[in-house]
PDB file of C-alpha atoms in Angstrom:
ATOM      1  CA  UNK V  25      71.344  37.921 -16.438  1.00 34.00           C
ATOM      2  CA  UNK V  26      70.022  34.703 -17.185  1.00 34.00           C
ATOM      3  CA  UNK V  27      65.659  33.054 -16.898  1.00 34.00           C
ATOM      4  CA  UNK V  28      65.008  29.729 -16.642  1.00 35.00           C
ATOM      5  CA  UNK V  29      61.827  27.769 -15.774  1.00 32.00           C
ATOM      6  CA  UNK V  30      60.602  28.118 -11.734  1.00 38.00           C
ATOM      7  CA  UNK V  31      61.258  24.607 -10.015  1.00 41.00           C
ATOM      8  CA  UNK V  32      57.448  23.251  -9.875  1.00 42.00           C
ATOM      9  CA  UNK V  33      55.639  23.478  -6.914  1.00 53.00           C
ATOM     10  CA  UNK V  34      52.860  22.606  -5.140  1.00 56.00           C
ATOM     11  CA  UNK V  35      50.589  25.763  -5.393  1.00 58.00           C
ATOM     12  CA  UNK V  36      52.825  27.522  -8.206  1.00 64.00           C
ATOM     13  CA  UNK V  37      50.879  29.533 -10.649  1.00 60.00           C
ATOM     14  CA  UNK V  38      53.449  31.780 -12.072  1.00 72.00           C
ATOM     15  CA  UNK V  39      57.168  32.273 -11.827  1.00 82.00           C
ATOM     16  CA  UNK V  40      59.960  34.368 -12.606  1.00 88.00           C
ATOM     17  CA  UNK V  41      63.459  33.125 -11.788  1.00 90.00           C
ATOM     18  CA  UNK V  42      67.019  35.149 -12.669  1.00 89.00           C
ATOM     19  CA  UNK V  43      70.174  35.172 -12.138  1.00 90.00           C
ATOM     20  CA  UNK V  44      72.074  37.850 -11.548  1.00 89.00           C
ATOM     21  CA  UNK V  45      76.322  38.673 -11.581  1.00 87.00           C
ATOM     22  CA  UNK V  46      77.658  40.597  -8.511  1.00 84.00           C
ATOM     23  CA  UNK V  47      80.397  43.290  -9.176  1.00 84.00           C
ATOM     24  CA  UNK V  48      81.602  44.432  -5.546  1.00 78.00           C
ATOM     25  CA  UNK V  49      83.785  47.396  -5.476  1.00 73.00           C
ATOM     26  CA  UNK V  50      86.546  46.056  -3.603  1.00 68.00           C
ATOM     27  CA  UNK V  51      88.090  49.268  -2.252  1.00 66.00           C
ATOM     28  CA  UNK V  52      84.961  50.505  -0.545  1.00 59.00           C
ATOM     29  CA  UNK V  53      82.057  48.455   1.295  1.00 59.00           C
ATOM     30  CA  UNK V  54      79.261  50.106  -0.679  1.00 64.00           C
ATOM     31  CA  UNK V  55      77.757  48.627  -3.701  1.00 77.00           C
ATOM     32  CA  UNK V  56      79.543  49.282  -7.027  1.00 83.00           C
ATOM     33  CA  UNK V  57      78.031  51.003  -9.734  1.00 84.00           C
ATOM     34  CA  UNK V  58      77.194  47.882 -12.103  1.00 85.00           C
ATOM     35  CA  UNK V  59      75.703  46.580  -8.156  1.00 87.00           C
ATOM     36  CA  UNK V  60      73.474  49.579  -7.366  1.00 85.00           C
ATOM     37  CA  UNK V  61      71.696  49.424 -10.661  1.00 88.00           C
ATOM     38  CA  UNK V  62      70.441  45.901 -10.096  1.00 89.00           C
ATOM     39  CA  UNK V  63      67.562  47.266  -7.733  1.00 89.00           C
ATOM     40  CA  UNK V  64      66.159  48.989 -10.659  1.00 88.00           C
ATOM     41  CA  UNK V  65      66.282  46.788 -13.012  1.00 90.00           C
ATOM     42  CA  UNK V  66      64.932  44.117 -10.656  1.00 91.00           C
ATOM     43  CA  UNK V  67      61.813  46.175  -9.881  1.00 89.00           C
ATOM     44  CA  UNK V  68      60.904  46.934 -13.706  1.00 87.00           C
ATOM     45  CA  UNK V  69      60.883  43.122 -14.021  1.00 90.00           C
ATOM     46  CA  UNK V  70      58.676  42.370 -11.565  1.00 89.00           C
ATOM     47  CA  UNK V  71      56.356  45.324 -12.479  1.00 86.00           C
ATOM     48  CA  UNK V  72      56.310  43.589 -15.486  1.00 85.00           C
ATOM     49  CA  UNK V  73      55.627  40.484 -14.725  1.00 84.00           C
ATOM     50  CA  UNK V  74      52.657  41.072 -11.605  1.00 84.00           C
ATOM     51  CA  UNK V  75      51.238  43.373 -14.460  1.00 80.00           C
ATOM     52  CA  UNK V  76      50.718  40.207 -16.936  1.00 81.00           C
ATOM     53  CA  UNK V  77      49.957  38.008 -13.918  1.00 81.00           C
ATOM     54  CA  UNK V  78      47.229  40.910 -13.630  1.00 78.00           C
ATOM     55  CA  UNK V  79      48.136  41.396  -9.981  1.00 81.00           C
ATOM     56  CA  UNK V  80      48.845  45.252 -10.458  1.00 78.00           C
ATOM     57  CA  UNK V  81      47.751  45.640  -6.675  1.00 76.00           C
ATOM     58  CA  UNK V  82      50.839  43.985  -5.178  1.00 84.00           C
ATOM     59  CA  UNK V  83      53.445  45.733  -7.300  1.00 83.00           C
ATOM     60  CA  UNK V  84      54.252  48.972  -4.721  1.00 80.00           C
ATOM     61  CA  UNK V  85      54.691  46.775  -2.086  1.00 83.00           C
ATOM     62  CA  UNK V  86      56.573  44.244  -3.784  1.00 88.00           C
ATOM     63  CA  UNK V  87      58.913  45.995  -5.398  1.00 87.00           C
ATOM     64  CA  UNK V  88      60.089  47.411  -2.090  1.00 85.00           C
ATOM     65  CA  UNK V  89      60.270  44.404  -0.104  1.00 89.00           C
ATOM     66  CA  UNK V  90      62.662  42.888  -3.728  1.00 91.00           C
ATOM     67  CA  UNK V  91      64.771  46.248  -3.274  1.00 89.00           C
ATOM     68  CA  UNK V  92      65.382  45.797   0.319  1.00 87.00           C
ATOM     69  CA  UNK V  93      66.398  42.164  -0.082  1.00 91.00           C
ATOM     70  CA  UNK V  94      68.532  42.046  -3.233  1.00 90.00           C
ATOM     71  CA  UNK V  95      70.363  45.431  -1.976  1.00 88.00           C
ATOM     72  CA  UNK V  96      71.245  43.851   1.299  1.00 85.00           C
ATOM     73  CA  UNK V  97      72.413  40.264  -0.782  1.00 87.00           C
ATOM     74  CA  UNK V  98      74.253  42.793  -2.806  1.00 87.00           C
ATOM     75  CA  UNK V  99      76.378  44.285   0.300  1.00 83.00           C
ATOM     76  CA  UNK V 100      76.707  40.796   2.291  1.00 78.00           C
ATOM     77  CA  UNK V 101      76.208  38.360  -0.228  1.00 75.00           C
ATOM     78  CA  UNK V 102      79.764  36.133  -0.894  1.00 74.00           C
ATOM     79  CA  UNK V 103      78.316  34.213  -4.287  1.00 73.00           C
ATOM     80  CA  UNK V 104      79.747  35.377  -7.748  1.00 82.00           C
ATOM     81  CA  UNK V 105      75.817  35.211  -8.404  1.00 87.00           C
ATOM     82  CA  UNK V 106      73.034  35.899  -6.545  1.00 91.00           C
ATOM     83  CA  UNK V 107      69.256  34.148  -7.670  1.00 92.00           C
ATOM     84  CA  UNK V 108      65.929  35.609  -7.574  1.00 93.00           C
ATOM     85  CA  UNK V 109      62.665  34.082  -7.570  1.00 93.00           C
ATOM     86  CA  UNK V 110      59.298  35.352  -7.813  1.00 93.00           C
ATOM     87  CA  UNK V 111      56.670  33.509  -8.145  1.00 91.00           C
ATOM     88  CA  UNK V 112      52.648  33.476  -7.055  1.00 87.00           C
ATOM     89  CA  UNK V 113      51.751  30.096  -4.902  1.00 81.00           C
ATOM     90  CA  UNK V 114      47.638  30.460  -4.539  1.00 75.00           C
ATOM     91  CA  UNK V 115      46.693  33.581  -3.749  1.00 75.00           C
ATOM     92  CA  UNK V 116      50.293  34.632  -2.038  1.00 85.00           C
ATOM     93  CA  UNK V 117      53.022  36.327  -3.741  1.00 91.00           C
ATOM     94  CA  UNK V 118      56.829  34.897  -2.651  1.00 92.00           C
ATOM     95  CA  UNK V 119      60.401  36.534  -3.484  1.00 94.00           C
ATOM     96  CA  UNK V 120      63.333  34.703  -2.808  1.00 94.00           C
ATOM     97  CA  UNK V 121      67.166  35.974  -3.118  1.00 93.00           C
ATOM     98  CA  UNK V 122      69.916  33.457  -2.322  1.00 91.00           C
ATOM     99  CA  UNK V 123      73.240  35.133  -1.783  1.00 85.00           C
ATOM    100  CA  UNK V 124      75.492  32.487  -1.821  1.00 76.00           C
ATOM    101  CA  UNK V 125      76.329  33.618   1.979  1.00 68.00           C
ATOM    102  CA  UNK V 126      75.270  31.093   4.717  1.00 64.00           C
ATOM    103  CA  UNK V 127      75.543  33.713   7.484  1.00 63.00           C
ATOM    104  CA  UNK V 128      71.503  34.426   8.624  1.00 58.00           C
ATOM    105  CA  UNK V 129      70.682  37.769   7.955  1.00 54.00           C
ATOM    106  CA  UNK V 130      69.299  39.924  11.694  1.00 52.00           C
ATOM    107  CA  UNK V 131      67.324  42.755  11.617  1.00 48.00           C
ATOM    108  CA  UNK V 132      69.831  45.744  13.238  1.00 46.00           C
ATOM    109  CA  UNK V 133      68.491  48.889  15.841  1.00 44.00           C
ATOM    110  CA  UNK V 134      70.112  51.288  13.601  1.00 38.00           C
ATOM    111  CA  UNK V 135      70.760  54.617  15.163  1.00 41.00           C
ATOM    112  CA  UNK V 136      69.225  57.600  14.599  1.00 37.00           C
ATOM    113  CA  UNK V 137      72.309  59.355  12.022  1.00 37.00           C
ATOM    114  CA  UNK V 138      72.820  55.808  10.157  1.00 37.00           C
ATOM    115  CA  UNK V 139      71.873  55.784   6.613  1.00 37.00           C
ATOM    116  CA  UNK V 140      72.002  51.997   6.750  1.00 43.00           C
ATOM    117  CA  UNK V 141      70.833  48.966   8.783  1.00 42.00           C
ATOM    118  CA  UNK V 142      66.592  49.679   8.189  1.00 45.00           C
ATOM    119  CA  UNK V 143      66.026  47.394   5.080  1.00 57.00           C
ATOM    120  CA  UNK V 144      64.974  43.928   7.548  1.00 71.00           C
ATOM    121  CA  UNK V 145      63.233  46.303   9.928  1.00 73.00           C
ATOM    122  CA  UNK V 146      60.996  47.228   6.048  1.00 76.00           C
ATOM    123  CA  UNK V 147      61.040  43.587   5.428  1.00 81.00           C
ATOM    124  CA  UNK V 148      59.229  43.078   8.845  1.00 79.00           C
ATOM    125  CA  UNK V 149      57.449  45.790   8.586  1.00 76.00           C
ATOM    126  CA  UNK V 150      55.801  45.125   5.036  1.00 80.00           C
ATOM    127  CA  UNK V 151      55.649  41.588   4.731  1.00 84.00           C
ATOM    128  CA  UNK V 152      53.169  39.448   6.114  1.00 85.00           C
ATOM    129  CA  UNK V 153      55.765  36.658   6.828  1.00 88.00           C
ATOM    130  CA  UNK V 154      59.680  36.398   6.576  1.00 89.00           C
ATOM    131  CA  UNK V 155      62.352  33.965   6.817  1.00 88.00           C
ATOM    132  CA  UNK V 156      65.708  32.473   6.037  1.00 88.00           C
ATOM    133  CA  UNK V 157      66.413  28.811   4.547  1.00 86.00           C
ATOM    134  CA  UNK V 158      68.177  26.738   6.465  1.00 83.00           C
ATOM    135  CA  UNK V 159      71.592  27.021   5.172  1.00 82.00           C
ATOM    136  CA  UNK V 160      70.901  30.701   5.458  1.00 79.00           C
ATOM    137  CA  UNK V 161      71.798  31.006   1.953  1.00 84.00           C
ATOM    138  CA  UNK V 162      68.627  32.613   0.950  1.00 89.00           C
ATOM    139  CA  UNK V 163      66.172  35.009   2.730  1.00 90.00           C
ATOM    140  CA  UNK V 164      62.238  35.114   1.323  1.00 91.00           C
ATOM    141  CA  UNK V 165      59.295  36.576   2.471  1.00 92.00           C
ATOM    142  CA  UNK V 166      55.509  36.410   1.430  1.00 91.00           C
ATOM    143  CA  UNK V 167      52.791  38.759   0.635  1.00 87.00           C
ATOM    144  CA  UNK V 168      48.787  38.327   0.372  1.00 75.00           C
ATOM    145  CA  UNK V 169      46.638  40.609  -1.477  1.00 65.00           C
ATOM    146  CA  UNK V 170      45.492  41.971   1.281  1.00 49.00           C
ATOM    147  CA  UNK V 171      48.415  43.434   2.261  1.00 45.00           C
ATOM    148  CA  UNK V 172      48.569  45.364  -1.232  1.00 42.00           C
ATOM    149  CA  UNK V 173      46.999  48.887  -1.913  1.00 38.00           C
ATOM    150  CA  UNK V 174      44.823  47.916   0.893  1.00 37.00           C
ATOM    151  CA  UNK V 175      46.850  48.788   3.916  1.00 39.00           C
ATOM    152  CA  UNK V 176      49.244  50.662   1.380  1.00 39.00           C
ATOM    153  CA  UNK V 177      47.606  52.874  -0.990  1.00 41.00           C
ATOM    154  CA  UNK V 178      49.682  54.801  -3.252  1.00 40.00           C
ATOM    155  CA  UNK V 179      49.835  58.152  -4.461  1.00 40.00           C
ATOM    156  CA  UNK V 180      48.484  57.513  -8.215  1.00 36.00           C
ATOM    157  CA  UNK V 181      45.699  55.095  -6.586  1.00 43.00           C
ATOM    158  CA  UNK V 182      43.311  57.870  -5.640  1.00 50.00           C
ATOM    159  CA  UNK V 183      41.446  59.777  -8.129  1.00 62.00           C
ATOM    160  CA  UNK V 184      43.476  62.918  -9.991  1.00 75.00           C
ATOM    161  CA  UNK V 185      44.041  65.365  -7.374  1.00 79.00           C
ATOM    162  CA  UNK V 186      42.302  69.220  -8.834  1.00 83.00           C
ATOM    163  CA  UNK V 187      44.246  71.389  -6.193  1.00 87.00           C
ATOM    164  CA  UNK V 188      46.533  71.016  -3.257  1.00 88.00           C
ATOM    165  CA  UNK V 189      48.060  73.380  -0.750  1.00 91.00           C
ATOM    166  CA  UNK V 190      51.345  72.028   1.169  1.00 92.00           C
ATOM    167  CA  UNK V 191      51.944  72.589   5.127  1.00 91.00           C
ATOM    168  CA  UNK V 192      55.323  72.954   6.513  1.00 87.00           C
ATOM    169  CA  UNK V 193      55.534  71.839  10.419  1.00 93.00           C
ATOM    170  CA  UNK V 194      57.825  71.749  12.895  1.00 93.00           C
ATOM    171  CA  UNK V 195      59.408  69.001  13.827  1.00 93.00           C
ATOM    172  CA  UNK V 196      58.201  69.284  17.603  1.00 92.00           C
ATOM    173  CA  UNK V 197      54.969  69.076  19.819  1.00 90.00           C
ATOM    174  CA  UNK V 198      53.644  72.201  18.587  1.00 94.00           C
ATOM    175  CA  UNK V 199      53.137  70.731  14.740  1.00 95.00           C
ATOM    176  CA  UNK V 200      49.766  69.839  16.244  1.00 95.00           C
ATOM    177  CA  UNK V 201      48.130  73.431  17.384  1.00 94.00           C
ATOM    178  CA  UNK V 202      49.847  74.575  14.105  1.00 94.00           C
ATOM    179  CA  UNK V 203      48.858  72.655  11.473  1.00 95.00           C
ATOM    180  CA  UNK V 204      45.410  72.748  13.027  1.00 94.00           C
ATOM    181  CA  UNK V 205      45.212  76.566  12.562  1.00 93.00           C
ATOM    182  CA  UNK V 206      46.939  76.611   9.249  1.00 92.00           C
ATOM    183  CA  UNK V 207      44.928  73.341   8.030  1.00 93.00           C
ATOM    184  CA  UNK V 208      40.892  75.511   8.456  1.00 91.00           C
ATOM    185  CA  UNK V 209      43.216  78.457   6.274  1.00 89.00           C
ATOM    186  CA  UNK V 210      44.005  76.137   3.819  1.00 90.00           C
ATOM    187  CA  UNK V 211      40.967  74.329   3.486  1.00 91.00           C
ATOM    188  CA  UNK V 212      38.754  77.322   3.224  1.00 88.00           C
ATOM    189  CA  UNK V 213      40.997  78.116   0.315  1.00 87.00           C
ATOM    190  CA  UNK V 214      40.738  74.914  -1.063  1.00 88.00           C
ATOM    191  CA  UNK V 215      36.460  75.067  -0.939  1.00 88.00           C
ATOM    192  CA  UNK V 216      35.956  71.518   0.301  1.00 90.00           C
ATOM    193  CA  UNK V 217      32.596  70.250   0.482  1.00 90.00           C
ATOM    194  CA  UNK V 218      32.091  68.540   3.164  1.00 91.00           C
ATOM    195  CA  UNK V 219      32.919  68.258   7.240  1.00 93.00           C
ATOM    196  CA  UNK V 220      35.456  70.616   7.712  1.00 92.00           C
ATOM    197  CA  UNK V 221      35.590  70.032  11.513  1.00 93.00           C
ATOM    198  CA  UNK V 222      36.221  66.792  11.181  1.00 94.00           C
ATOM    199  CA  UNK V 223      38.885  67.246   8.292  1.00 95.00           C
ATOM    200  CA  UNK V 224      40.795  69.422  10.857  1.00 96.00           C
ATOM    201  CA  UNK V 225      40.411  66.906  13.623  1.00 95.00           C
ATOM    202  CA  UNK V 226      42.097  64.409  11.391  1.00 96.00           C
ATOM    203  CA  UNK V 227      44.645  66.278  10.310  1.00 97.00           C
ATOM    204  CA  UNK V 228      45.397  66.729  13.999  1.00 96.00           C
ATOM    205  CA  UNK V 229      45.233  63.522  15.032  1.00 96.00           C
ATOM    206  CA  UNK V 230      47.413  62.668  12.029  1.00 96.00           C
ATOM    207  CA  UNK V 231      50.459  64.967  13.134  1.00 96.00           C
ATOM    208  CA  UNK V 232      49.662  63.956  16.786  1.00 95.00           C
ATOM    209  CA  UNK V 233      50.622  60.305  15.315  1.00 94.00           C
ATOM    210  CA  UNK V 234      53.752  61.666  13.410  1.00 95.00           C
ATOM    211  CA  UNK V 235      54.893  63.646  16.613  1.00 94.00           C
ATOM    212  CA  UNK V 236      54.800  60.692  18.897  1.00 92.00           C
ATOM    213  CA  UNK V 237      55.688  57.824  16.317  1.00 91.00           C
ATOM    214  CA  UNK V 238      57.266  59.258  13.291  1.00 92.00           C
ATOM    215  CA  UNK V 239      59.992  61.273  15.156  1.00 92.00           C
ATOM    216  CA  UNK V 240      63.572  60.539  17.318  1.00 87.00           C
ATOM    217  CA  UNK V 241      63.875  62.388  20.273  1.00 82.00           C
ATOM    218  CA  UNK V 242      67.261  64.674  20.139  1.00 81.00           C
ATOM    219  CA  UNK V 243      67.870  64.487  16.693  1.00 83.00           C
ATOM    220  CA  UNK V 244      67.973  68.115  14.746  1.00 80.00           C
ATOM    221  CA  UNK V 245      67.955  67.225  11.346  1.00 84.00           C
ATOM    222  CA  UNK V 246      63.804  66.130  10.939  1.00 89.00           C
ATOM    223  CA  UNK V 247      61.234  67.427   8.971  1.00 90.00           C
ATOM    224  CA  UNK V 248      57.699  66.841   9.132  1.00 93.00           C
ATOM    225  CA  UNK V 249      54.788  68.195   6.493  1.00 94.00           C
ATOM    226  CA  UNK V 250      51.828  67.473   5.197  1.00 95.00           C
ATOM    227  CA  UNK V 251      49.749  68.534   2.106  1.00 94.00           C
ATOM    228  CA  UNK V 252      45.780  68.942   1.525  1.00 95.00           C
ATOM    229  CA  UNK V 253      44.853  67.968  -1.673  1.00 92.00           C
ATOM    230  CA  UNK V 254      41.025  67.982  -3.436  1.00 92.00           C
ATOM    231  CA  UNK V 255      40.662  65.226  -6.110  1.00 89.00           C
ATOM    232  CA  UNK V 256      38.164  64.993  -9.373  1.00 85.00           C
ATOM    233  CA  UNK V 257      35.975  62.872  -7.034  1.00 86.00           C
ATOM    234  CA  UNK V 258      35.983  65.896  -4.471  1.00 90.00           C
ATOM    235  CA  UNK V 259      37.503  63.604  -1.932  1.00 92.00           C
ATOM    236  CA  UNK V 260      39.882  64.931   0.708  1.00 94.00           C
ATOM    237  CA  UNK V 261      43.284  63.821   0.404  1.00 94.00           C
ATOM    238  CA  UNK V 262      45.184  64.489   3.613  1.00 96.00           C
ATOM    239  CA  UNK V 263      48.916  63.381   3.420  1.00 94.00           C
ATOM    240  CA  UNK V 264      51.230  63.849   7.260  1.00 95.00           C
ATOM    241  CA  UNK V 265      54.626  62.584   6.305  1.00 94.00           C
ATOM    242  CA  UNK V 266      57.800  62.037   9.248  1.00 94.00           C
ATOM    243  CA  UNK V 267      61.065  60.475   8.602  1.00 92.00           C
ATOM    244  CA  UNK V 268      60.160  57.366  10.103  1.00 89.00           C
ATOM    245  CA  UNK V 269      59.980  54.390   7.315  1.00 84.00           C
ATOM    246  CA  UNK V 270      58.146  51.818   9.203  1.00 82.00           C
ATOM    247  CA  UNK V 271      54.633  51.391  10.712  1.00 82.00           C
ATOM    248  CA  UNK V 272      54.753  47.895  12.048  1.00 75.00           C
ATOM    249  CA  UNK V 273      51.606  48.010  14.030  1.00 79.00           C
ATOM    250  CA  UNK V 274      49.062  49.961  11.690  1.00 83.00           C
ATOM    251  CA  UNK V 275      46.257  47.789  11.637  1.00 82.00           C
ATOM    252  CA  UNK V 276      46.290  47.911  15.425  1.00 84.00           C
ATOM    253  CA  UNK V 277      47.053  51.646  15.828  1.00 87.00           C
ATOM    254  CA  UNK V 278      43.437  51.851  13.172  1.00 87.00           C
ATOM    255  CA  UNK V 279      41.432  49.537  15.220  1.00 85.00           C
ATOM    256  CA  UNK V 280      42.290  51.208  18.578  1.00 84.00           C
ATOM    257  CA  UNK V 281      44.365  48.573  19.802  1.00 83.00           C
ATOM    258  CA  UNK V 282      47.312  49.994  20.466  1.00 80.00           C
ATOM    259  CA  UNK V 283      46.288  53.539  20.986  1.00 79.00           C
ATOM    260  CA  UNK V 284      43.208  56.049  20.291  1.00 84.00           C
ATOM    261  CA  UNK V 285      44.755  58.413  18.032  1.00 86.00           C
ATOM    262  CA  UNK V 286      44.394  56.878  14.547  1.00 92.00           C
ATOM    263  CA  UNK V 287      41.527  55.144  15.717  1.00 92.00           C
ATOM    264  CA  UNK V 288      39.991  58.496  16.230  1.00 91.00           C
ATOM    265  CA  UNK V 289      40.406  59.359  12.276  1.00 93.00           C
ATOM    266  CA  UNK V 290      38.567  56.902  11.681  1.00 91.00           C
ATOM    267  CA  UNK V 291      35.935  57.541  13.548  1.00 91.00           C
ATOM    268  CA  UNK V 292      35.531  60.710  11.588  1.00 92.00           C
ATOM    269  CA  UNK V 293      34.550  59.117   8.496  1.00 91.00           C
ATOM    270  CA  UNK V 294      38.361  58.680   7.185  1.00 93.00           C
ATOM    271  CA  UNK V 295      39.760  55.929   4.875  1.00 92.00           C
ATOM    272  CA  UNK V 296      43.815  55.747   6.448  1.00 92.00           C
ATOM    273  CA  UNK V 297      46.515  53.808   4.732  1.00 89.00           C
ATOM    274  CA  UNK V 298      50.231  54.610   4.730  1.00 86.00           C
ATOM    275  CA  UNK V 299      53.189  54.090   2.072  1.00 81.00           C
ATOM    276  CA  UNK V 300      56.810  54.374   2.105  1.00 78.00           C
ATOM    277  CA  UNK V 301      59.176  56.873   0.537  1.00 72.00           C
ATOM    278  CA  UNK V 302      60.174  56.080  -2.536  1.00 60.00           C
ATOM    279  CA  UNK V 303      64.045  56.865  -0.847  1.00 62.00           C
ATOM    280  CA  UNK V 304      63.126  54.608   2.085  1.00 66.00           C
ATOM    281  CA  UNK V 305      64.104  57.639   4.540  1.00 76.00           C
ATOM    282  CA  UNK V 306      60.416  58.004   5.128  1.00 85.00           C
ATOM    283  CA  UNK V 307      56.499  57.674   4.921  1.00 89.00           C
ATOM    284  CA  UNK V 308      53.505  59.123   4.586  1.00 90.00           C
ATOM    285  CA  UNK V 309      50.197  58.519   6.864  1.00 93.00           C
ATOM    286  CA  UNK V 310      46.946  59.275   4.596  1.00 92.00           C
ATOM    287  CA  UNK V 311      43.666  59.927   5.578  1.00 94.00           C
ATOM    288  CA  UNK V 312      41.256  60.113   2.249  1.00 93.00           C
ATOM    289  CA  UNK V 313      37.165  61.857   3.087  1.00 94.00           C
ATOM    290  CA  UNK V 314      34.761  62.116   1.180  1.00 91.00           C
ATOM    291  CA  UNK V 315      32.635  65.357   0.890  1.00 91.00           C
ATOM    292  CA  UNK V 316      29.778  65.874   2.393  1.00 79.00           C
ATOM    293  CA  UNK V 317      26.866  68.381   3.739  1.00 59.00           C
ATOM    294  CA  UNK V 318      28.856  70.906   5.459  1.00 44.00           C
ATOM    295  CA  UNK V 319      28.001  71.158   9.273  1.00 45.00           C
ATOM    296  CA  UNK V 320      27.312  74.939  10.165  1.00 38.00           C
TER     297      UNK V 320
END
């Protein structure tokens, strides 16, 4: 790997630029070893580098939009290198990877048993804009601060969670009716101070939204849970996860544009955001309340 200087441009605060080797495995068409531990590396650097730029609240976001585009230069790329660039311009943070490959990169339909073909639909998903240059050589895409811990908080930005109690579901309609029965069991065991009608009514529009959205029709193989957790702060954390990675239309599905359900979580009092898993092969819808005078 080698740094040099960002190229200066208009807007350009900060800038990290590298260069890194490729080392296909030529026998198979999955990364190599030396390949696949690129993504890591990669997102240690930029953690790194947002942290001294003191933008810690892009870095969750950021570092999965770098993974998804160096992994896919990493697979398609045909350079012996492939360059990275990272830099702030205002207020916006940009990565660009050039992979030496002038064939544009398209967003697939992957099918429900691939394990590839979703890291675009992230891309699209996540960023607030996305492209490819002209020679399609290298693919970039933008992110504002508001699209940091704002619309995707994670796990360790909420205060230390005290207790939490897990709910399995099925992966079917009646994960609604259940987790509403088994959610007043658990949070009567947890002692939460506050609304515990409402809690329930979030947690049920919550799975209602996992049922519908997070879910593919015919497939066996999916799981759905979600856990209640109390924090120092005596919020209430709840957490619906589905194996569906992307949420392109959140801010809508909130507002009530493009449906009621979330909308109606948030009528309740609830602060909703969503993050990935950290494997990609998922995410996680949270609602976060704060306690309250208990309504008898």
């Amino acid at each position: 790997m080698t740094s040099a200087p960002a190229t200066q441009q208009d807007g350009v605060r900060q800038a990290l630029e590298l260069s890194i080797e490729r080392c296909p495995d030529p026998d198979t068409d999955g990364l190599s070893a030396a390949d696949a531990a690129w993504p890591q590396r990669l997102r240690r650097i930029l953690r790194a580098g947002l942290t001294h730029w003191a933008r810690p609240d892009l870095v969750d976001t950021a570092e999965l939009l770098l993974t998804e585009l160096v992994t896919n230069a990493l697979r398609h790329g045909h350079g012996h290198d492939i360059g990275v660039r990272i830099y702030l311009q205002d207020d916006n943070l940009a990565i660009e990877v050039n992979d030496g490959s002038p064939h544009v990169p398209v967003p697939r339909c992957p099918g429900p048993d691939d394990e590839n073909g979703r890291g675009l639909l992230l891309v699209e998903a996540l960023a607030d804009s996305w492209g490819v240059s002209e020679d399609g050589k290298t693919t970039w895409c933008t992110l504002p601060p508001s699209k940091g811990l704002s619309e995707m908080d994670p796990v360790a930005a909420t205060a230390p969670v005290l207790r939490e109690m897990p709910l399995e579901l099925p992966a079917d309609g009646s994960a609604v009716t259940i987790a509403r029965v088994s959610g007043r069991t658990k949070l009567t065991m947890l002692d939460w101070p506050g609304n515990v009608h409402a809690a329930i009514d979030v947690l049920g529009c919550l799975v209602d939204n996992a049922v519908a959205h997070g879910l593919t029709a015919g497939r066996a193989d999916q799981c759905l849970s979600a856990r209640l957790g109390i924090t120092e702060a005596r919020q209430l954390i709840i957490d619906v996860t589905d194996p569906n990675p992307t949420f392109p239309n959140f801010t809508e599905a909130v507002d009530g544009t493009t449906g009621r359900g979330l909308w109606n979580a948030r009528q309740h009092g609830a602060h909703l955001s969503w993050f990935v898993a950290s494997d990609f092969h998922g995410k996680t819808v949270r609602a976060t309340l704060e306690p309250g005078r208990v309504e008898l």
